[in-house]
Coordinates of C-alpha atoms and ligand atoms in Angstrom, one line a residue:
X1 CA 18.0 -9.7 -8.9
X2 CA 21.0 -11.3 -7.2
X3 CA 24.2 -11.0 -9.1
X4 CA 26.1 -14.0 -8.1
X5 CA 29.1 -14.7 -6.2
X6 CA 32.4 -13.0 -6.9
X7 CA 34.1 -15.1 -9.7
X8 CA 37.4 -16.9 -8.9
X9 CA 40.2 -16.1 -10.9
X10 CA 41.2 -19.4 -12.4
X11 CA 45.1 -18.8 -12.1
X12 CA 44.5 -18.9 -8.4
X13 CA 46.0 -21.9 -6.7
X14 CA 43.7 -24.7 -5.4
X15 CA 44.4 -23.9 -2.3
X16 CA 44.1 -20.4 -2.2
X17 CA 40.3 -21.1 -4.4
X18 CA 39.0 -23.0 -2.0
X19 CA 40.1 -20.4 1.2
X20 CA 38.4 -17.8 -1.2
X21 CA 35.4 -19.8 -1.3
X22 CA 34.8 -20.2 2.3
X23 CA 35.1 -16.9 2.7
X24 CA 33.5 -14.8 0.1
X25 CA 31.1 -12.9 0.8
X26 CA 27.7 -13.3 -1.0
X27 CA 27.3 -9.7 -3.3
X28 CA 24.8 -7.6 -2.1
X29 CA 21.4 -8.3 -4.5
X30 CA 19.2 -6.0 -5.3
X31 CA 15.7 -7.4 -4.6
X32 CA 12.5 -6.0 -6.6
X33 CA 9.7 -5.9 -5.0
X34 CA 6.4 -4.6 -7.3
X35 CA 4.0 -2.9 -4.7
X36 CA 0.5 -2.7 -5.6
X37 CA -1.8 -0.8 -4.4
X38 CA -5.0 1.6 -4.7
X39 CA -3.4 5.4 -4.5
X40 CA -6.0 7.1 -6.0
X41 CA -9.6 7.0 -6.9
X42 CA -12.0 6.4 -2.8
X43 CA -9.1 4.2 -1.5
X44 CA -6.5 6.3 -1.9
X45 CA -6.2 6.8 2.1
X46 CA -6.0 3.0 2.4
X47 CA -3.2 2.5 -0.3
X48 CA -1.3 5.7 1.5
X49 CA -1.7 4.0 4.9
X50 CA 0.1 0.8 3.5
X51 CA 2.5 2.6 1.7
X52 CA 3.4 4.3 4.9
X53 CA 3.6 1.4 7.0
X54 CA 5.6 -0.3 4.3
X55 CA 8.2 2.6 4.0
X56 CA 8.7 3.3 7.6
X57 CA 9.9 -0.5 8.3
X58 CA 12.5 0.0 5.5
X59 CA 13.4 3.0 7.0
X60 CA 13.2 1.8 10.7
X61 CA 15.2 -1.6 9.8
X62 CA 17.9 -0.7 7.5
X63 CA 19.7 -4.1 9.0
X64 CA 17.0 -6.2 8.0
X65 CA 17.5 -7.4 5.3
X66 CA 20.7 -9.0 5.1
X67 CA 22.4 -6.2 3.3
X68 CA 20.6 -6.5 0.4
X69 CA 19.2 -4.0 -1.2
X70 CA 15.3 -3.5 -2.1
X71 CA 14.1 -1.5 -4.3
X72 CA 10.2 -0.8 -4.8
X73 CA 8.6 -0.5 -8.1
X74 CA 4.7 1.0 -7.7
X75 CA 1.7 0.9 -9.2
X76 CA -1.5 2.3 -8.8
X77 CA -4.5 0.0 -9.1
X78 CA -7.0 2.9 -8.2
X79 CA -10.1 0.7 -8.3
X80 CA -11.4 -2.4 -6.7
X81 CA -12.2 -3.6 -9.9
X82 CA -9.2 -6.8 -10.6
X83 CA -8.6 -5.3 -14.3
X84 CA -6.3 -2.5 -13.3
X85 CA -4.3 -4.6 -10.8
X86 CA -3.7 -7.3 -13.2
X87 CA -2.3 -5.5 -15.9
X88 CA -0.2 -3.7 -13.7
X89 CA 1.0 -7.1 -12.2
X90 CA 1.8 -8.5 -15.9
X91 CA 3.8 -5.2 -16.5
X92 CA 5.9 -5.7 -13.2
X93 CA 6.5 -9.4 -14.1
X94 CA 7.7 -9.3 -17.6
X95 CA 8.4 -5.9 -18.2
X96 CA 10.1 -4.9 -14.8
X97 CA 11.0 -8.4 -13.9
X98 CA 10.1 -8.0 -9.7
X99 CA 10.9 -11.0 -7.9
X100 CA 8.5 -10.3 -5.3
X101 CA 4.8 -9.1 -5.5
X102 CA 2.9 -7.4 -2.4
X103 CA 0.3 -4.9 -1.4
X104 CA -2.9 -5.5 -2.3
X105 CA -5.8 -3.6 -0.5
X106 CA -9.0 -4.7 -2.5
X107 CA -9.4 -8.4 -2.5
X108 CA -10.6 -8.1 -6.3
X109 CA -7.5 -7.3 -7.3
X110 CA -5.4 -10.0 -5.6
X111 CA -7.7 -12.8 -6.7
X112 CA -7.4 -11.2 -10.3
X113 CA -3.5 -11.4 -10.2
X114 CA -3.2 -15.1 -8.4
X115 CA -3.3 -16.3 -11.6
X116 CA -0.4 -14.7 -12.8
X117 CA 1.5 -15.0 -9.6
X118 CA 1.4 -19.0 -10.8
X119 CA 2.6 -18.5 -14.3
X120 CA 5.3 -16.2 -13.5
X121 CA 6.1 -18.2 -9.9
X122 CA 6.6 -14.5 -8.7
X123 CA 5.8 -14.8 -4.7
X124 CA 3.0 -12.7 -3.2
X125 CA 3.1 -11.6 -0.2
X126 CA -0.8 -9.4 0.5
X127 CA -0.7 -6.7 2.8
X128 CA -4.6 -6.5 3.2
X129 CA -7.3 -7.9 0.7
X130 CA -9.0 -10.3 3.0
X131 CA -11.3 -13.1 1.5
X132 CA -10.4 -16.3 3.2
X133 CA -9.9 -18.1 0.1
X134 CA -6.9 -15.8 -2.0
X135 CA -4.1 -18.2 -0.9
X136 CA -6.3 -21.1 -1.9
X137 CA -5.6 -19.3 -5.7
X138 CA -2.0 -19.8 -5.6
X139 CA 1.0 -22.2 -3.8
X140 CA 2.7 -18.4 -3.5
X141 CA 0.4 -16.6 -2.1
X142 CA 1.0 -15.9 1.3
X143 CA -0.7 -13.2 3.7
X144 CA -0.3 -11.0 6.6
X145 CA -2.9 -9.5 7.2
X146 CA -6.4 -11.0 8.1
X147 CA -9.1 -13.0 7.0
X148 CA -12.6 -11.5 7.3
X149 CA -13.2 -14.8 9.3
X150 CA -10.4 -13.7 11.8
X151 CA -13.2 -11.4 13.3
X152 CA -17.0 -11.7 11.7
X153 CA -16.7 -15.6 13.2
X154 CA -16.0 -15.1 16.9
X155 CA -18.0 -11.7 16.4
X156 CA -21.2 -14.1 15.8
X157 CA -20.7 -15.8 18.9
X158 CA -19.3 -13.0 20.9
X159 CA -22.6 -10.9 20.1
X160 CA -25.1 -14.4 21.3
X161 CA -23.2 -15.2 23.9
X162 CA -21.9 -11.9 25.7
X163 CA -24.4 -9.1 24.2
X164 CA -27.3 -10.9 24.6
X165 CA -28.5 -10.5 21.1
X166 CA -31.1 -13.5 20.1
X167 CA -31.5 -11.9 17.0
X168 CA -29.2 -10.2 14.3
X169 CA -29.6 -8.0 11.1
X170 CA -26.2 -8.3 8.6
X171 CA -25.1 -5.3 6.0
X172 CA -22.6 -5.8 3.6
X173 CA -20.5 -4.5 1.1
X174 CA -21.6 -7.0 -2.2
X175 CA -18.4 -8.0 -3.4
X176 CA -15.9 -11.1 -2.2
X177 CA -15.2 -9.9 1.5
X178 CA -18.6 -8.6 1.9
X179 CA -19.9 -12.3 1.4
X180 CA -16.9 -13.9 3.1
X181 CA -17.7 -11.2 6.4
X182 CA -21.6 -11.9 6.5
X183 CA -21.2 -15.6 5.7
X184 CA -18.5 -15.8 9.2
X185 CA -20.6 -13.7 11.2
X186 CA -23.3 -15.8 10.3
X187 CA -21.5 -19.0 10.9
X188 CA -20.7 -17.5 14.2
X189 CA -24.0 -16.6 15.3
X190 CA -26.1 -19.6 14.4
X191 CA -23.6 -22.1 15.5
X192 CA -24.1 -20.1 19.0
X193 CA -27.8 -20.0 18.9
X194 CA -28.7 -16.8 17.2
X195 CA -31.3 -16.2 14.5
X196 CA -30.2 -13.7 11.5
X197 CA -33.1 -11.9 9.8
X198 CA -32.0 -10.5 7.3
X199 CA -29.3 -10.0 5.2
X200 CA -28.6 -7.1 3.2
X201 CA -26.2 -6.4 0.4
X202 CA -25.5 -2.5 0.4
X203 CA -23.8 -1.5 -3.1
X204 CA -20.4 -1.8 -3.9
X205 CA -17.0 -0.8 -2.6
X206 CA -15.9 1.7 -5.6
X207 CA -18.9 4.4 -4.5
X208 CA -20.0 5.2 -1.1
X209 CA -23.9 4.3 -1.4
X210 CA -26.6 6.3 0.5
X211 CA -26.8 3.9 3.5
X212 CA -30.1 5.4 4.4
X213 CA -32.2 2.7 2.8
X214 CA -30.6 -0.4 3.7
X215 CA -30.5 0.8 7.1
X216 CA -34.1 1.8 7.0
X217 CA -35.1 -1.9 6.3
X218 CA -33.2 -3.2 9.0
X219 CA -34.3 -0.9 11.6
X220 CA -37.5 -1.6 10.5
X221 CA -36.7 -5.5 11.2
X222 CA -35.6 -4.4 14.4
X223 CA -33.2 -7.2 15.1
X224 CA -31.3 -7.1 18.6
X225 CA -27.7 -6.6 16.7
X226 CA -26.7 -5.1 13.4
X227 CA -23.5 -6.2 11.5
X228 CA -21.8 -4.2 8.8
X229 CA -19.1 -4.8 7.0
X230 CA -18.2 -2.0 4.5
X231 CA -14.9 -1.6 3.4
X232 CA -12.5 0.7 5.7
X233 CA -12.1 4.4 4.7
X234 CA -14.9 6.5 3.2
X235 CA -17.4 3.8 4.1
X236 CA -17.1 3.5 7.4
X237 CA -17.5 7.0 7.8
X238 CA -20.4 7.2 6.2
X239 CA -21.8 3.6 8.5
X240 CA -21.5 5.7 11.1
X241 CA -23.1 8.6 10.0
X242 CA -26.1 7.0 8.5
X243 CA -26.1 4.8 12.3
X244 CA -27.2 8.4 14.3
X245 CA -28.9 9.9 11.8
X246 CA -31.8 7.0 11.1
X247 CA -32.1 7.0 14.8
X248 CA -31.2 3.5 15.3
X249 CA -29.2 3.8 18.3
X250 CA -32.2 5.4 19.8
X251 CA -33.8 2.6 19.3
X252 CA -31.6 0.2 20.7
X253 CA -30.4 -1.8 17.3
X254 CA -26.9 -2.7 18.7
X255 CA -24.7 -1.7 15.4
X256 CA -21.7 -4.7 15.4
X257 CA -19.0 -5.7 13.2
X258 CA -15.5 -6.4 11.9
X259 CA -12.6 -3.5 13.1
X260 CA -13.1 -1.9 9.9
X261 CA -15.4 -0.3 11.2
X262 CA -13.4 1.7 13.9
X263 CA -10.2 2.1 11.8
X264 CA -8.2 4.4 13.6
X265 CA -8.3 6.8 11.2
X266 CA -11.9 7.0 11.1
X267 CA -12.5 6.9 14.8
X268 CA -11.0 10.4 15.6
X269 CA -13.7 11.7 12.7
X270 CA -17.0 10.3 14.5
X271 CA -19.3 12.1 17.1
X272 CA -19.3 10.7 20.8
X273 CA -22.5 9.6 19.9
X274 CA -20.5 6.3 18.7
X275 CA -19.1 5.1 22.0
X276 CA -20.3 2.0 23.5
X277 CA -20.0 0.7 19.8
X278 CA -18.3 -2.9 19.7
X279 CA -16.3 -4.6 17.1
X280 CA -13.3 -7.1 17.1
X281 CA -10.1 -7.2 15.5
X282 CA -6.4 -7.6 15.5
X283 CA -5.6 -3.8 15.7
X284 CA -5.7 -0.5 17.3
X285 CA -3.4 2.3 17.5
X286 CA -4.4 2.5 21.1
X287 CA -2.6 -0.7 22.1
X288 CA -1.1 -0.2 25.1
X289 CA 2.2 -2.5 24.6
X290 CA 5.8 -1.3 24.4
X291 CA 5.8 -2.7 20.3
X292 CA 2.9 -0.9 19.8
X293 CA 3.8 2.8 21.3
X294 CA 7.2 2.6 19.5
X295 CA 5.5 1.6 16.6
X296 CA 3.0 4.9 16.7
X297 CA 5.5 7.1 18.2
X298 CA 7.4 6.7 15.4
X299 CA 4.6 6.8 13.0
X300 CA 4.1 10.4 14.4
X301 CA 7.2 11.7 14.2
X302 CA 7.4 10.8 10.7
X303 CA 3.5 11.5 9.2
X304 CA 2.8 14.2 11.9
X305 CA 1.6 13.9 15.2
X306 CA -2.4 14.4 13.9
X307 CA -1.8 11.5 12.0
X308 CA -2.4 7.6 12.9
X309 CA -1.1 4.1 12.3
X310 CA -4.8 1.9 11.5
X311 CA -4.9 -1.7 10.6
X312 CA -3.6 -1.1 7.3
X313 CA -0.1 0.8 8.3
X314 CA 0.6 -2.6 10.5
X315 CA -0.6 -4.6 7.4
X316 CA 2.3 -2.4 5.3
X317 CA 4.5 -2.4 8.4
X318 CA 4.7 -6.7 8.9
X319 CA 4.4 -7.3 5.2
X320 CA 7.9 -5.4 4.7
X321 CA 9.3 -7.4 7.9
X322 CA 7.9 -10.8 6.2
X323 CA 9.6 -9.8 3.2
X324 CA 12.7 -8.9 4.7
X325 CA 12.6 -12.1 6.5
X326 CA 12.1 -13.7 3.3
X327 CA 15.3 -12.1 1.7
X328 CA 17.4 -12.7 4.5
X329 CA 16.5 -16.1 4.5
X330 CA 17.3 -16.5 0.9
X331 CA 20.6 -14.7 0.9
X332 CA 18.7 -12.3 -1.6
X333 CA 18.2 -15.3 -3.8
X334 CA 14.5 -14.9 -4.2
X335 CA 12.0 -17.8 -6.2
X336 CA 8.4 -18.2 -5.5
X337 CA 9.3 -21.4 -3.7
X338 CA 11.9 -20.7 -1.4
X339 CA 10.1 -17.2 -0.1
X340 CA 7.0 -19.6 0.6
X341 CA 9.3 -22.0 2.8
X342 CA 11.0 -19.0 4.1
X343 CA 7.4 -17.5 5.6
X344 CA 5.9 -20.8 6.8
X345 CA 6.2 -20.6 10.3
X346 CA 7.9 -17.1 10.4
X347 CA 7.0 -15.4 13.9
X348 CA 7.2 -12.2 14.1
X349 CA 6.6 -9.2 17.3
X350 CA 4.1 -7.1 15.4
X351 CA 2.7 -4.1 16.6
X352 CA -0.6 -5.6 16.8
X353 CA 0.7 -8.4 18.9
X354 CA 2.5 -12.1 17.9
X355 CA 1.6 -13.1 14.5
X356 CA 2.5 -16.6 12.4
X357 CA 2.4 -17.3 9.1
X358 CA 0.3 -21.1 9.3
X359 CA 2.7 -23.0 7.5
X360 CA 0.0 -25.5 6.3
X361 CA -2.6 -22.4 4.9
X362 CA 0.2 -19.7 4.2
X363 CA -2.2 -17.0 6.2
X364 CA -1.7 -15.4 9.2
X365 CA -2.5 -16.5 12.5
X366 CA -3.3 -13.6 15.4
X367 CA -4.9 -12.8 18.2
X368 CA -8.6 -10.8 17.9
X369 CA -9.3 -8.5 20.6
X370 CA -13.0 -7.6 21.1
X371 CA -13.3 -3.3 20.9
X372 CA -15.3 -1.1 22.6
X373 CA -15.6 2.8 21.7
X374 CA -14.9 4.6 24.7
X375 CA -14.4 8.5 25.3
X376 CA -10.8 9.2 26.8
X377 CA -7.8 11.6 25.9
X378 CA -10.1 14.1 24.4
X379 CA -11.1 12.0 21.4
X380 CA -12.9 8.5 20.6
X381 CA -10.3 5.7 21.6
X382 CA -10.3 2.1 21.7
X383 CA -10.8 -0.1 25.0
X384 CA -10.2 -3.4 24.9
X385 CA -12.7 -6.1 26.6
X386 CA -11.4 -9.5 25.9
X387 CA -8.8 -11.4 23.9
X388 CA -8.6 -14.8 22.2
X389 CA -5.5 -15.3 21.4
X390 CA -3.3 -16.6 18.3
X391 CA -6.4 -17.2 16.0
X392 CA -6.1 -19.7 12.7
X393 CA -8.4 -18.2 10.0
X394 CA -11.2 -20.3 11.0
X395 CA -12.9 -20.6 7.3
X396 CA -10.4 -23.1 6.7
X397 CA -10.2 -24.3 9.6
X398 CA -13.7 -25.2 9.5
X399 CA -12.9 -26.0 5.7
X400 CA -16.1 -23.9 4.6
X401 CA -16.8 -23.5 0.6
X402 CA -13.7 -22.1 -1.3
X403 CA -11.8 -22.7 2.3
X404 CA -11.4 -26.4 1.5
Ligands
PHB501 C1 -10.8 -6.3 0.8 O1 -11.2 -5.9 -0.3 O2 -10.4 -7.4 1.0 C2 -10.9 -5.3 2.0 C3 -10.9 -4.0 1.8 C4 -11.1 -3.1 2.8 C5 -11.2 -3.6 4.1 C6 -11.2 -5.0 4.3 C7 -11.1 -5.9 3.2 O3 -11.4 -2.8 5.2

């Protein structure tokens, strides 16, 4: 909360008042800023990585924030569930009185709070939950992260058009960016020509299901391509897994999908048998730009050098910088309003490249890069193929369903 300006005496001549108000400075606010996300239960790692990335802007860009002070008031929401998350978003508001909201990894649980985020007019800012519709919920809701469109809609045509696969097999995780992922890759695909044969729903995101199954029927279906989208962390890990071990590489079922699936983290956990493996996205700790190798180098040197910035850690690392843009921008005077005007159009040099906050949709535009798995430096690493750059989420763009 900002305290106000220093009060003028009222003894003090006119003259001397109004040379005090030019220059007084504004006080230094102290800005809260309710952070939550999942840091226990099976997405612990992805609540840590964002908390990381969140606290190592503050502590990298002490100046950025227009000497105002921010203080960070946590919660866990440990499940994907919505319930958790809500409460713990009424608490912040009215008990705790944040002016700003962010985090956010499981979409359930920022489409359960938009409604809150209204009442209160507390601004959100998400750091990852990616269904294309969430800012749809709210006027301040704004994201910078991704939309599952962002990649599963250029993946559908990127796997016609440049891997030659006529037909395609989808997996996904049955709950809102599951849907939102298969129903862009879909888009995708048939708009280029492909045919999808089946669709699969595989369980959803709180356990890790056996994968065998699901992936049974599709090898069976033998398409040409098969795309997954399961959430990052545990999941993927066990995608990958259940990939080799039902022999569907062998048989030449082309596994596909969203970055999630080669998290960074993940990556350095999976046999060699996974390179050749192609997915697109935003991110990779293996981007070879000057941002990017600042960004990890000093991601090392404060985690430990066997650890690694993924797609979330950026996602925790730009969603501080928005927020410290939105501060600065405010002189520390936050409202839900003001932080929404402050973002539209914000540009900022991530680590994952130039992103934009679409003033018109309040989510973030970026470029995807197209991933291949390749061996290299003694571990898995990312290579990648091609780039289309500075991409609108196209679910709106296309105004598809809850997009319009
Ligand atoms: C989401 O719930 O929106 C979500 C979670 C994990 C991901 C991607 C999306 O890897």
């Amino acid at each position: 909360m900002k305290l106000g300006r220093i009060p003028l005496g009222c003894a003090v001549a006119p003259f001397l008042a109004a040379a005090a108000v030019a220059v007084a400075p504004a006080q230094a606010a102290t800005v809260k800023v309710g952070v939550v996300l999942t840091y226990s239960g099976g997405g612990a790692e992805l609540g840590t990585q964002i908390d990381r990335g969140l606290e190592l802007f503050l502590k990298e860009n002490p100046d950025a924030f227009g000497g105002h002070t921010v203080e960070l008031i946590k919660r866990d929401s440990k499940r994907p569930g919505g319930d958790i998350a809500k409460n713990a978003v009424q608490e912040l508001v009215t008990r705790e009185g944040v002016d700003l909201l962010t985090g956010f990894v499981f979409s359930p649980n920022a489409i359960a709070s938009a409604p809150l985020v209204t009442q209160a007019k507390v601004p959100m800012v998400v750091m990852n939950a990616g269904t294309a519709w969430i800012p749809k919920l709210s006027p301040y809701i704004a994201r910078v992260s991704f939309t599952m469109w962002h990649a599963g809609y250029p993946m559908g045509s990127y796997a016609h058009d440049k891997l030659g696969c006529k037909t395609a097999a989808a997996g996904y995780t049955d709950y809102p960016p599951g849907k939102d992922s298969l129903n862009a890759f879909q888009t995708g695909f048939e708009a280029a020509g492909g045919t999808l044969v089946e669709a699969i729903p595989m369980g959803g995101p709180r356990e890790v299901p056996d994968f065998t199954p699901f992936f049974q029927r599709i090898k069976d279906a033998a398409p040409d391509c098969f795309y997954v989208f399961v959430p990052a962390g545990v999941h993927t890990a066990a995608v990958a897994k259940t990939y080799i071990a039902t022999g569907m590489k062998d048989q030449g079922v082309r596994l596909i999908g969203p970055g999630d699936l080669t998290q960074d983290t993940k990556l350095r956990g999976m046999g060699d048998e996974m390179a050749g493996l192609i997915t697109m996205h935003h991110y990779s700790a293996d981007y070879d730009t000057p941002v990017n190798k600042a960004f990890v180098a000093a991601w090392k040197k404060e985690y430990g050098e066997d650890t690694t910035p993924d797609f979330m850690g950026v996602g925790g690392w730009d969603g501080m910088a928005a927020i410290a843009h939105a501060i600065r921008e405010q002189d520390g005077d936050i409202t839900a309003e003001g932080t929404m005007k402050a973002l539209a159009g914000w540009t900022y040099a991530s680590p994952r490249g130039t992103i934009m906050i679409d003033p018109e949709t309040r989510d973030i535009v970026h470029d995807q890069h197209v991933h291949e798995v390749v061996k290299g430096d003694g571990r898995l690493m990312i290579k990648v193929l091609d780039s289309i750059p500075q991409v609108r989420d196209p679910c709106k763009a296309l105004m598809i369903g809850k997009c319009k």
